[in-house]
mmCIF file of C-alpha atoms in Angstrom:
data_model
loop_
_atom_site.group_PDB
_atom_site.id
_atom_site.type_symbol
_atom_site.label_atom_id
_atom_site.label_comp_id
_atom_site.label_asym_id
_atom_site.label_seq_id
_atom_site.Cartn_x
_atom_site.Cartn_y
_atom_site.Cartn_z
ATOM 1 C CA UNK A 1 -17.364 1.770 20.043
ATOM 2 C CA UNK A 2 -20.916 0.814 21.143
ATOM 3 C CA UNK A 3 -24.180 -0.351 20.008
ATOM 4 C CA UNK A 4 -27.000 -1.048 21.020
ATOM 5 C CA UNK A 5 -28.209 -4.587 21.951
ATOM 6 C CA UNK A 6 -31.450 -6.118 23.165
ATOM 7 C CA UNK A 7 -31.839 -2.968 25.596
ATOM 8 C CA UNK A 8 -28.147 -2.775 26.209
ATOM 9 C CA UNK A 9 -25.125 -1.343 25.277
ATOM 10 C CA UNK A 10 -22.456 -3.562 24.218
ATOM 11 C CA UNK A 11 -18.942 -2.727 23.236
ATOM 12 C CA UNK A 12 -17.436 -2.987 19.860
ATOM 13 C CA UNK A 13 -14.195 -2.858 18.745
ATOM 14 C CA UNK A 14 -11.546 -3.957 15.847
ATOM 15 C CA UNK A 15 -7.629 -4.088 15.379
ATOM 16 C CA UNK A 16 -6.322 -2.658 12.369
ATOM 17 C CA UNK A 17 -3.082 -3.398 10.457
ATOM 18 C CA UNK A 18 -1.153 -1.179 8.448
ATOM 19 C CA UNK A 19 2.480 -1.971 6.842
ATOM 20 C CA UNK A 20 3.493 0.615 4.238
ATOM 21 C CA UNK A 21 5.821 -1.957 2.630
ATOM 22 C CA UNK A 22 3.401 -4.752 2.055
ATOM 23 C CA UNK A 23 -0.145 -3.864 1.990
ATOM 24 C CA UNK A 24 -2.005 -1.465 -0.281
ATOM 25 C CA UNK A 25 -3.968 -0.179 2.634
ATOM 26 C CA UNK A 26 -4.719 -1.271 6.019
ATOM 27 C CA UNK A 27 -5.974 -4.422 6.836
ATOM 28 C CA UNK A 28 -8.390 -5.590 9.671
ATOM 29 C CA UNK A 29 -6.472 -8.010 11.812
ATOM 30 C CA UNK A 30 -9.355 -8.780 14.644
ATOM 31 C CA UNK A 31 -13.161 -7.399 15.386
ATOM 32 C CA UNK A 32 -15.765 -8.236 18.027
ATOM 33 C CA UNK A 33 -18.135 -7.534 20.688
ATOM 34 C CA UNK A 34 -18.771 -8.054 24.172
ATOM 35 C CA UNK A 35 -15.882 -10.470 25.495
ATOM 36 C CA UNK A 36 -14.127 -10.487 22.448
ATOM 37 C CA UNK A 37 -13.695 -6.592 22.021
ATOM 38 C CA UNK A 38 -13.084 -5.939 25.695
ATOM 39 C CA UNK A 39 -10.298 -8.378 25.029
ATOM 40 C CA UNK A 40 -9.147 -6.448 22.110
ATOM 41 C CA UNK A 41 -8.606 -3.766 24.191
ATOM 42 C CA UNK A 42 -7.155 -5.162 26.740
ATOM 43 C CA UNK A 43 -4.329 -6.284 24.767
ATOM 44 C CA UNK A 44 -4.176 -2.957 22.952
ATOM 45 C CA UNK A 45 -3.548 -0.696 25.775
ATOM 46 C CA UNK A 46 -1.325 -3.545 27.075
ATOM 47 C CA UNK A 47 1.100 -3.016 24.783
ATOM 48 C CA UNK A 48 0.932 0.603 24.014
ATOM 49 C CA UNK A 49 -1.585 0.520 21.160
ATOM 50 C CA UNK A 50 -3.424 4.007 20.722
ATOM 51 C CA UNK A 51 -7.086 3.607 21.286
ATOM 52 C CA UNK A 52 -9.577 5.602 19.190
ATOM 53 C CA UNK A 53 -13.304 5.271 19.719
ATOM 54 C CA UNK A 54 -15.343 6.244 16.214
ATOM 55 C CA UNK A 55 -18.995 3.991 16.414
ATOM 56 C CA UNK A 56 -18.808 4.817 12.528
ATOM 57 C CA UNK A 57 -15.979 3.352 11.518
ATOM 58 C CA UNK A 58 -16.656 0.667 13.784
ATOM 59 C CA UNK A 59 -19.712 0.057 11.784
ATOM 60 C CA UNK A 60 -17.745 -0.498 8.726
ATOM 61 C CA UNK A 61 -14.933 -2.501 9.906
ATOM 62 C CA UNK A 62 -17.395 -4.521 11.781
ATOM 63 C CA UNK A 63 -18.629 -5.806 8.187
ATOM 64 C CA UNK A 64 -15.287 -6.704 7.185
ATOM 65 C CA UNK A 65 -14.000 -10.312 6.313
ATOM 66 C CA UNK A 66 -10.758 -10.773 8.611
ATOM 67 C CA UNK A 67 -7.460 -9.781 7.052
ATOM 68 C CA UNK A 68 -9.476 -7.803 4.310
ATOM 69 C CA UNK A 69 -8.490 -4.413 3.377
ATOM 70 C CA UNK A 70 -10.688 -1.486 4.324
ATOM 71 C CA UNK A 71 -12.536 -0.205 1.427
ATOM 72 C CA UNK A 72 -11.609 3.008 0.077
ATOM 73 C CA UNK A 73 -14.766 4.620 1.636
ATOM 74 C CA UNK A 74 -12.950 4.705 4.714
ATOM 75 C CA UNK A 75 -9.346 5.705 3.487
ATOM 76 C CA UNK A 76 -9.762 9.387 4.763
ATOM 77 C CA UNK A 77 -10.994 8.167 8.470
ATOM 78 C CA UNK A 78 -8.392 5.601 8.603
ATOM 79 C CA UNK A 79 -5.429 7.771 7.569
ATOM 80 C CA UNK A 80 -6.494 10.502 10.121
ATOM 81 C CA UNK A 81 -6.028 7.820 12.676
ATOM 82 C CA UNK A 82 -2.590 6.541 11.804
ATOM 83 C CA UNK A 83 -1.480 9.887 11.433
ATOM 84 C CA UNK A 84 -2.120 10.427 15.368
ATOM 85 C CA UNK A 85 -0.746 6.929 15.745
ATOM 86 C CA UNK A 86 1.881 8.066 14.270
ATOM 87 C CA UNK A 87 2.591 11.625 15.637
ATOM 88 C CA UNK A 88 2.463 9.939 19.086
ATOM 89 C CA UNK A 89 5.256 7.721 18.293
ATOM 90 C CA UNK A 90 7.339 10.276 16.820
ATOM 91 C CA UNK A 91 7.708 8.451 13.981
ATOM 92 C CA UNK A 92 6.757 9.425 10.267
ATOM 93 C CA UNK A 93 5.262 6.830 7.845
ATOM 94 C CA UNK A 94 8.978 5.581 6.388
ATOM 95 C CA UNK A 95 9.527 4.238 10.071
ATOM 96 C CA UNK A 96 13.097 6.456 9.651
ATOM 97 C CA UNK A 97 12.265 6.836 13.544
ATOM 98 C CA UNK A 98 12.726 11.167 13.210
ATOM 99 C CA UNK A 99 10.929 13.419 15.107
ATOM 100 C CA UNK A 100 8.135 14.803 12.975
#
């Protein structure tokens, strides 16, 4: 989750939202760089939040309005990732809480 700025790299990063019941797909619930995505992270891997670096996607959600759904173009990427999310929480999309 990098890029490249005035001769340096700087990190990006964004927080995405998904809830199965409510939304139509996920939404993007924070983005940034520098400070403000090192501070995403922080809080991500402080409370357990899977991390996944993809400078692509990052692109894209980067362009985003906040709370705005991610555009279709993305589903595929996006679903890849909360499958892992959610194969390492042993829980399957219905939130029943099963082993998969």
């Amino acid at each position: 989750m990098s890029s490249k700025e005035t001769g340096r790299s700087t990190r990006r990063a964004a927080a995405l939202r998904y809830r199965p019941e409510k939304d139509a797909a996920p939404r993007l619930t924070a983005k940034g760089s520098g400070a403000i995505a090192e501070k995403i992270i922080a809080l991500a891997r402080e409370h357990g939040i899977p991390i996944q670096e993809d400078p692509a996607l990052i692109q894209v959600l980067a362009g985003l309005d906040l709370n705005q759904e991610i555009p279709p173009t993305v589903y595929l990427v996006v679903a890849e990732i909360l499958a892992f999310v959610y194969s390492l929480s042993r829980k399957d999309i219905s939130g029943s809480g099963g082993p998969r």
